[in-house]
Tab-separated table of C-alpha atoms in Angstrom:
chain	number	residue	atom	x	y	z
A	21	MET	CA	-9.411	-10.658	-11.666
A	22	ASP	CA	-9.337	-8.049	-14.421
A	23	ALA	CA	-6.215	-7.519	-16.518
A	24	GLN	CA	-3.875	-4.720	-15.433
A	25	PRO	CA	-0.138	-4.004	-15.514
A	26	LEU	CA	2.130	-4.785	-12.590
A	27	ALA	CA	2.107	-2.092	-9.899
A	28	VAL	CA	5.892	-1.617	-9.926
A	29	ARG	CA	8.314	1.267	-10.357
A	30	ASN	CA	12.004	2.049	-10.474
A	31	GLN	CA	13.418	1.690	-6.948
A	32	HIS	CA	16.372	4.030	-7.501
A	33	PRO	CA	16.375	5.858	-4.131
A	34	VAL	CA	16.649	9.320	-5.703
A	35	GLN	CA	13.846	8.605	-8.189
A	36	LEU	CA	11.680	7.514	-5.239
A	37	THR	CA	11.670	11.107	-3.934
A	38	SER	CA	9.481	12.216	-6.858
A	39	LEU	CA	5.934	11.410	-7.954
A	40	GLY	CA	5.907	9.607	-11.308
A	41	ALA	CA	3.360	8.544	-13.920
A	42	HIS	CA	4.067	4.854	-13.400
A	43	ALA	CA	1.979	1.839	-14.432
A	44	ARG	CA	-1.626	1.763	-13.248
A	45	PRO	CA	-4.844	-0.072	-14.267
A	46	ALA	CA	-6.023	0.872	-17.753
A	47	ARG	CA	-9.738	0.724	-16.930
A	48	PRO	CA	-11.643	2.540	-14.173
A	49	LEU	CA	-13.437	1.023	-11.248
A	50	ALA	CA	-17.214	1.008	-11.462
A	51	GLY	CA	-19.017	3.578	-9.345
A	52	SER	CA	-18.634	2.898	-5.588
A	53	ASP	CA	-16.295	-0.064	-6.206
A	54	VAL	CA	-13.190	-0.144	-3.991
A	55	GLU	CA	-9.851	-1.826	-4.597
A	56	PHE	CA	-7.246	-2.261	-1.865
A	57	SER	CA	-3.740	-3.469	-2.637
A	58	THR	CA	-0.427	-3.859	-0.885
A	59	ASP	CA	2.777	-4.024	-2.886
A	60	LEU	CA	6.211	-4.989	-1.608
A	61	ALA	CA	9.445	-4.306	-3.496
A	62	TRP	CA	12.797	-5.726	-2.317
A	63	THR	CA	15.689	-4.037	-4.116
A	64	ASN	CA	19.413	-4.679	-4.150
A	65	LEU	CA	21.413	-1.518	-4.927
A	66	TRP	CA	24.862	-1.517	-6.428
A	67	LEU	CA	26.354	1.465	-8.241
A	68	ARG	CA	29.964	2.558	-8.121
A	69	PRO	CA	30.937	6.172	-8.928
A	70	GLY	CA	31.299	6.902	-12.641
A	71	GLN	CA	33.133	9.618	-14.565
A	72	GLY	CA	32.715	13.328	-13.832
A	73	GLN	CA	33.455	15.873	-11.142
A	74	ASP	CA	30.414	14.883	-9.060
A	75	ARG	CA	29.832	11.522	-7.395
A	76	ILE	CA	27.081	8.996	-6.671
A	77	GLU	CA	27.330	5.761	-4.707
A	78	LEU	CA	24.516	3.267	-4.157
A	79	ASP	CA	25.232	0.173	-2.073
A	80	GLY	CA	22.538	-1.352	0.091
A	81	GLU	CA	19.011	-2.710	0.044
A	82	LEU	CA	15.540	-1.218	0.125
A	83	LEU	CA	12.328	-2.865	1.255
A	84	ARG	CA	9.377	-0.709	0.228
A	85	ILE	CA	5.790	-1.465	1.227
A	86	THR	CA	3.035	0.508	-0.504
A	87	PRO	CA	-0.607	0.180	0.585
A	88	ARG	CA	-2.993	1.610	-2.036
A	89	LEU	CA	-6.690	2.392	-2.106
A	90	ARG	CA	-8.766	3.174	-5.217
A	91	TYR	CA	-12.402	4.239	-5.282
A	92	GLY	CA	-14.723	4.388	-8.289
A	93	LEU	CA	-16.693	7.616	-8.590
A	94	GLY	CA	-18.798	6.568	-11.589
A	95	GLU	CA	-18.972	7.997	-15.127
A	96	GLY	CA	-15.367	6.899	-15.750
A	97	PHE	CA	-13.918	8.836	-12.785
A	98	GLU	CA	-11.914	7.400	-9.909
A	99	ILE	CA	-9.601	8.502	-7.127
A	100	GLY	CA	-6.602	6.696	-5.623
A	101	PHE	CA	-4.322	7.090	-2.610
A	102	ALA	CA	-0.942	5.512	-1.792
A	103	LEU	CA	1.222	5.778	1.327
A	104	PRO	CA	4.603	3.994	1.007
A	105	PHE	CA	6.847	2.880	3.857
A	106	LEU	CA	10.583	2.300	3.440
A	107	HIS	CA	13.141	0.077	5.156
A	108	SER	CA	16.751	0.752	4.152
A	109	GLY	CA	19.959	-0.966	5.221
A	110	GLY	CA	22.794	-3.266	4.234
A	111	GLY	CA	20.443	-6.169	3.593
A	112	VAL	CA	21.243	-9.822	2.929
A	113	LEU	CA	21.108	-10.259	-0.865
A	114	ASP	CA	24.694	-9.444	-1.884
A	115	GLY	CA	25.898	-13.041	-1.603
A	116	PHE	CA	22.915	-14.350	-3.571
A	117	VAL	CA	23.376	-11.778	-6.356
A	118	GLU	CA	27.120	-12.450	-6.621
A	119	SER	CA	26.490	-16.197	-6.833
A	120	TRP	CA	23.844	-15.566	-9.505
A	121	HIS	CA	26.337	-13.516	-11.535
A	122	ASP	CA	29.001	-16.226	-11.182
A	123	GLY	CA	26.590	-18.973	-12.186
A	124	PHE	CA	25.565	-17.218	-15.418
A	125	GLY	CA	28.952	-15.703	-16.232
A	126	LEU	CA	27.751	-12.133	-15.631
A	127	PRO	CA	30.166	-9.340	-14.641
A	128	GLN	CA	30.329	-8.434	-10.968
A	129	ASN	CA	31.089	-4.734	-11.642
A	130	GLU	CA	33.494	-4.700	-8.646
A	131	ARG	CA	30.880	-6.143	-6.279
A	132	ASP	CA	33.291	-8.731	-4.945
A	133	ASN	CA	35.903	-6.058	-4.150
A	134	PHE	CA	33.821	-4.678	-1.275
A	135	ASP	CA	32.340	-6.042	1.926
A	136	ARG	CA	28.958	-7.675	1.505
A	137	ASP	CA	25.780	-6.151	2.912
A	138	ARG	CA	27.252	-2.697	3.533
A	139	PHE	CA	25.221	0.520	3.260
A	140	ALA	CA	26.288	3.706	1.453
A	141	VAL	CA	23.680	5.698	-0.457
A	142	ARG	CA	24.723	9.269	-1.240
A	143	VAL	CA	25.211	11.949	-3.890
A	144	ASP	CA	28.121	14.407	-3.736
A	145	ARG	CA	28.351	17.687	-5.645
A	146	GLN	CA	31.519	19.572	-6.567
A	147	THR	CA	31.254	23.170	-5.333
A	148	PRO	CA	33.763	26.047	-5.134
A	149	SER	CA	34.430	25.000	-1.540
A	150	GLY	CA	34.984	21.352	-2.493
A	151	LEU	CA	32.937	18.154	-2.662
A	152	ARG	CA	29.743	18.458	-0.590
A	153	THR	CA	26.926	16.080	0.228
A	154	ALA	CA	23.993	16.932	-2.044
A	155	TRP	CA	21.702	14.109	-0.907
A	156	GLN	CA	21.895	10.936	1.143
A	157	LEU	CA	19.584	8.210	2.386
A	158	ASP	CA	19.732	7.199	6.032
A	159	GLN	CA	19.349	3.664	7.282
A	160	THR	CA	15.947	3.121	8.847
A	161	THR	CA	13.870	0.297	10.256
A	162	LEU	CA	10.682	1.763	8.787
A	163	ALA	CA	9.886	5.298	7.673
A	164	VAL	CA	7.006	6.900	5.835
A	165	GLN	CA	7.633	8.401	2.406
A	166	ASP	CA	5.642	11.021	0.500
A	167	ALA	CA	1.934	10.219	0.047
A	168	ALA	CA	0.347	10.278	-3.419
A	169	LEU	CA	-3.203	11.197	-4.435
A	170	GLU	CA	-4.346	10.570	-8.022
A	171	PHE	CA	-7.467	11.414	-9.991
A	172	ALA	CA	-8.252	9.630	-13.255
A	173	TRP	CA	-10.929	10.089	-15.915
A	174	PHE	CA	-11.614	7.519	-18.606
A	175	PRO	CA	-13.541	8.966	-21.572
A	176	VAL	CA	-13.060	5.612	-23.353
A	177	GLY	CA	-13.408	2.172	-21.779
A	178	ALA	CA	-15.809	-0.031	-19.847
A	179	PRO	CA	-15.376	-0.082	-16.051
A	180	ARG	CA	-13.565	-2.910	-14.319
A	181	GLY	CA	-15.633	-6.019	-13.870
A	182	ALA	CA	-17.668	-5.344	-17.024
A	183	ALA	CA	-17.469	-7.296	-20.275
A	184	VAL	CA	-14.985	-5.714	-22.691
A	185	ALA	CA	-15.795	-7.682	-25.862
A	186	ASP	CA	-17.695	-4.744	-27.356
A	187	GLN	CA	-15.240	-2.101	-26.118
A	188	PRO	CA	-11.714	-3.562	-25.952
A	189	PHE	CA	-10.012	-0.151	-26.016
A	190	SER	CA	-9.613	2.066	-22.970
A	191	PHE	CA	-7.994	5.449	-22.481
A	192	GLY	CA	-7.672	7.612	-19.404
A	193	LEU	CA	-6.197	10.921	-18.301
A	194	ARG	CA	-4.600	11.221	-14.897
A	195	LEU	CA	-3.630	13.986	-12.498
A	196	GLY	CA	-1.600	13.389	-9.361
A	197	VAL	CA	-0.237	15.262	-6.373
A	198	GLU	CA	2.275	14.047	-3.796
A	199	ALA	CA	2.302	15.430	-0.259
A	200	PRO	CA	5.686	15.802	1.532
A	201	LEU	CA	5.241	13.415	4.461
A	202	GLY	CA	8.719	11.877	4.137
A	203	ASP	CA	11.661	13.391	6.026
A	204	GLU	CA	13.691	15.194	3.341
A	205	ASP	CA	16.719	15.539	5.666
A	206	ARG	CA	16.969	11.724	5.839
A	207	GLY	CA	16.304	11.131	2.138
A	208	PHE	CA	12.728	9.822	2.444
A	209	GLY	CA	11.142	12.651	0.444
A	210	ASN	CA	11.899	15.961	-1.240
A	211	GLY	CA	10.055	18.318	1.102
A	212	SER	CA	7.683	19.695	-1.537
A	213	PHE	CA	4.353	19.052	-3.219
A	214	ASP	CA	4.928	17.281	-6.552
A	215	THR	CA	2.357	17.220	-9.353
A	216	MET	CA	1.924	14.857	-12.298
A	217	VAL	CA	-0.071	14.763	-15.530
A	218	GLY	CA	-0.280	11.629	-17.636
A	219	PHE	CA	-2.284	9.035	-19.480
A	220	VAL	CA	-2.987	5.312	-19.512
A	221	ALA	CA	-4.330	3.166	-22.347
A	222	GLY	CA	-5.219	-0.469	-22.880
A	223	TYR	CA	-6.500	-3.041	-25.341
A	224	GLU	CA	-7.980	-6.303	-24.054
A	225	THR	CA	-9.110	-9.568	-25.605
A	226	GLU	CA	-10.131	-12.781	-23.865
A	227	ARG	CA	-6.543	-14.005	-23.461
A	228	LEU	CA	-4.301	-10.981	-24.121
A	229	ALA	CA	-4.114	-7.433	-22.814
A	230	LEU	CA	-1.785	-4.641	-23.951
A	231	PHE	CA	-1.024	-1.529	-21.909
A	232	ALA	CA	0.675	1.834	-22.319
A	233	TRP	CA	1.185	4.649	-19.847
A	234	GLY	CA	3.259	7.760	-19.367
A	235	GLY	CA	3.383	11.330	-18.230
A	236	HIS	CA	5.424	14.178	-16.845
A	237	SER	CA	5.984	15.281	-13.260
A	238	PHE	CA	6.878	18.612	-11.729
A	239	THR	CA	9.148	18.191	-8.736
A	240	LYS	CA	11.615	20.014	-6.534
A	241	ALA	CA	14.950	18.970	-5.093
A	242	PRO	CA	15.406	18.663	-1.309
A	243	SER	CA	16.948	21.672	0.402
A	244	ILE	CA	20.286	19.875	0.958
A	245	ALA	CA	20.642	19.456	-2.812
A	246	ARG	CA	19.580	23.039	-3.594
A	247	ASP	CA	22.191	24.304	-1.117
A	248	THR	CA	24.877	22.843	-3.415
A	249	GLY	CA	23.284	24.325	-6.559
A	250	LEU	CA	21.777	20.985	-7.653
A	251	ARG	CA	18.223	20.850	-8.990
A	252	TRP	CA	16.106	17.770	-9.665
A	253	ARG	CA	15.065	17.434	-13.308
A	254	ASP	CA	11.307	17.118	-13.809
A	255	PRO	CA	10.948	13.437	-14.815
A	256	THR	CA	9.193	12.140	-17.915
A	257	MET	CA	8.303	8.461	-18.318
A	258	LEU	CA	6.759	6.076	-20.803
A	259	GLY	CA	5.916	2.398	-20.403
A	260	PHE	CA	4.462	-0.552	-22.288
A	261	GLY	CA	3.272	-3.922	-21.017
A	262	LEU	CA	1.300	-7.055	-21.759
A	263	GLU	CA	-0.618	-9.712	-19.871
A	264	ALA	CA	-1.211	-13.129	-21.432
A	265	ALA	CA	-3.430	-15.825	-19.920
A	266	VAL	CA	-1.644	-19.176	-19.557
A	267	ALA	CA	-4.342	-20.887	-17.458
A	268	PRO	CA	-7.824	-19.980	-16.182
A	269	SER	CA	-6.398	-18.330	-13.050
A	270	LEU	CA	-2.795	-17.664	-14.071
A	271	SER	CA	-1.311	-15.075	-16.413
A	272	PHE	CA	2.153	-13.974	-17.546
A	273	LEU	CA	3.109	-10.289	-17.429
A	274	ALA	CA	5.971	-8.320	-18.928
A	275	GLN	CA	6.535	-4.609	-19.116
A	276	VAL	CA	9.255	-2.066	-19.763
A	277	GLU	CA	9.431	1.500	-18.490
A	278	TRP	CA	11.713	4.364	-19.523
A	279	GLU	CA	12.195	7.450	-17.398
A	280	THR	CA	14.514	10.434	-17.298
A	281	SER	CA	16.863	10.835	-14.351
A	282	LEU	CA	16.213	13.403	-11.642
A	283	LEU	CA	20.020	13.786	-11.490
A	284	ASP	CA	20.339	15.095	-15.042
A	285	GLU	CA	22.320	18.118	-13.773
A	286	LEU	CA	24.820	15.973	-11.885
A	287	ASP	CA	28.171	15.725	-13.672
A	288	GLU	CA	28.385	11.957	-13.171
A	289	THR	CA	27.977	9.342	-15.907
A	290	HIS	CA	26.298	6.814	-13.592
A	291	ALA	CA	23.664	9.324	-12.484
A	292	ASN	CA	22.571	11.604	-15.305
A	293	ARG	CA	21.493	9.071	-17.960
A	294	ASP	CA	17.953	7.933	-18.683
A	295	GLN	CA	16.840	4.739	-16.932
A	296	VAL	CA	15.056	1.723	-18.441
A	297	LEU	CA	13.767	-1.274	-16.477
A	298	LEU	CA	12.266	-4.579	-17.599
A	299	TRP	CA	9.772	-6.430	-15.412
A	300	THR	CA	8.617	-10.031	-15.891
A	301	GLY	CA	6.268	-11.942	-13.640
A	302	GLY	CA	2.823	-13.390	-13.190
A	303	ARG	CA	-0.555	-12.992	-11.570
A	304	TYR	CA	-2.595	-15.700	-9.870
A	305	ALA	CA	-6.274	-14.909	-9.345
A	306	PHE	CA	-7.614	-16.966	-6.459
A	307	SER	CA	-11.082	-15.427	-6.898
A	308	GLU	CA	-12.870	-13.084	-9.301
A	309	ARG	CA	-11.910	-10.130	-7.117
A	310	SER	CA	-8.594	-11.139	-5.527
A	311	ALA	CA	-5.143	-11.803	-6.964
A	312	LEU	CA	-1.516	-12.300	-6.021
A	313	GLU	CA	1.318	-10.868	-8.165
A	314	PHE	CA	5.029	-11.601	-8.359
A	315	SER	CA	7.746	-10.147	-10.607
A	316	VAL	CA	11.441	-9.428	-11.043
A	317	GLY	CA	12.827	-6.124	-12.299
A	318	GLU	CA	16.176	-5.797	-14.089
A	319	ASP	CA	18.003	-2.721	-15.358
A	320	LEU	CA	18.414	-2.486	-19.142
A	321	VAL	CA	20.820	0.475	-19.017
A	322	ARG	CA	23.982	-0.676	-17.309
A	323	SER	CA	25.380	1.198	-14.314
A	324	VAL	CA	22.520	3.580	-13.637
A	325	SER	CA	19.461	1.774	-12.162
A	326	PRO	CA	19.114	-0.674	-9.233
A	327	ASP	CA	20.664	-4.068	-9.924
A	328	VAL	CA	17.595	-6.222	-9.226
A	329	THR	CA	14.174	-5.876	-7.585
A	330	PHE	CA	11.841	-8.639	-6.407
A	331	ALA	CA	8.228	-7.459	-6.200
A	332	PHE	CA	5.079	-8.977	-4.732
A	333	GLY	CA	1.533	-7.659	-4.672
A	334	LEU	CA	-1.822	-8.571	-3.187
A	335	ARG	CA	-5.056	-6.890	-4.338
A	336	HIS	CA	-8.747	-7.250	-3.622
A	337	ARG	CA	-11.764	-5.430	-5.047
A	338	TRP	CA	-15.131	-4.960	-3.346
C-alpha cells in the first residue's frame, strides 16, 4: 500500500461542524483508479468550564464512522466524497481513562469528582437576558453529519501505485465543499455550505515518507449560536506527519495538527484557544492495495481538545 498520512482529525464536537483541510494522501490516484476507505474514531470527551463570562462543558463519548470514496480523473486530478455518521452518548471509557491517569501519575482534572459515563456537551453564551444555550450536541444512536466533496489537482507528483524514485516530491492544491446534511438543531452540523481551500505535499523514499498539509475554511455558525450573537471563526489548520517502514508490510506513523478554534469569540479560556493534537499509530498492508490503520490521538494543549481518541481505518484501492 502506498504511503499516506493517517485519515484522522480533531474530534472536538464543535470543530466537527465545520469542513477542515485535514490530512489526506499526498499523491493522486491514477486515472480511473478508485479507493474506498472506512475510518472509525472513538473519542472520550472531558472538559470542565474555564474562566470567562461564557461557558463550555464537554463530557461524553463520540463514535464517528466515516466512509470515503476517491476517484482518479487522470492528469493529476481526483475527486473525493465523505459521509460521516455519529454516535454520541455517555460511553464506557471513563473508568479506563481514570485508571490510565492513576497508573501513570497523570492529573485527573476533576474527572473523579463526577459520575462516570455521563453526557453533557453544550456551549452557553452570556447575553443581556442572561446565560443562554448557544450550541449543544444531542445524544444519538446514529446520525448523519455534513457530507464533504473535495477536488484535488497535483501539478507535481507521480500518481499512486507508480514508482516514485525519480519523482519523490509531490504537491497538490485542494478545494472542498461541505453540504449541510446534519441536523443543526441537534448539533450534527451547522446548517450551511462550508468551503475550503488548501494544499498537501509529500516527500517519499523507499523507507520514509514525510507529509505536510493545511488550508483555510469558510464556515457559518448554526442558527442557535447566531441567535445569541456568537459566530464561528473560520478555521485555519496546518499539519505535519511521517511514515517509516519497520517491516515489509508494517509501518509506523506519527503526525501533529494545529487548528484554530471555531469558538474564538467565546469568552471562555477552555474554548477560544488554538488546538493541537498528536497522533501515533501504524499501518499494516495485507496486500498491495489494501491496508489496516490504527492510531491514538492526544491533546497537546491542555484543557481545550478531546482527552483521547482511538482511531481505526480500513482502505482498499481498485
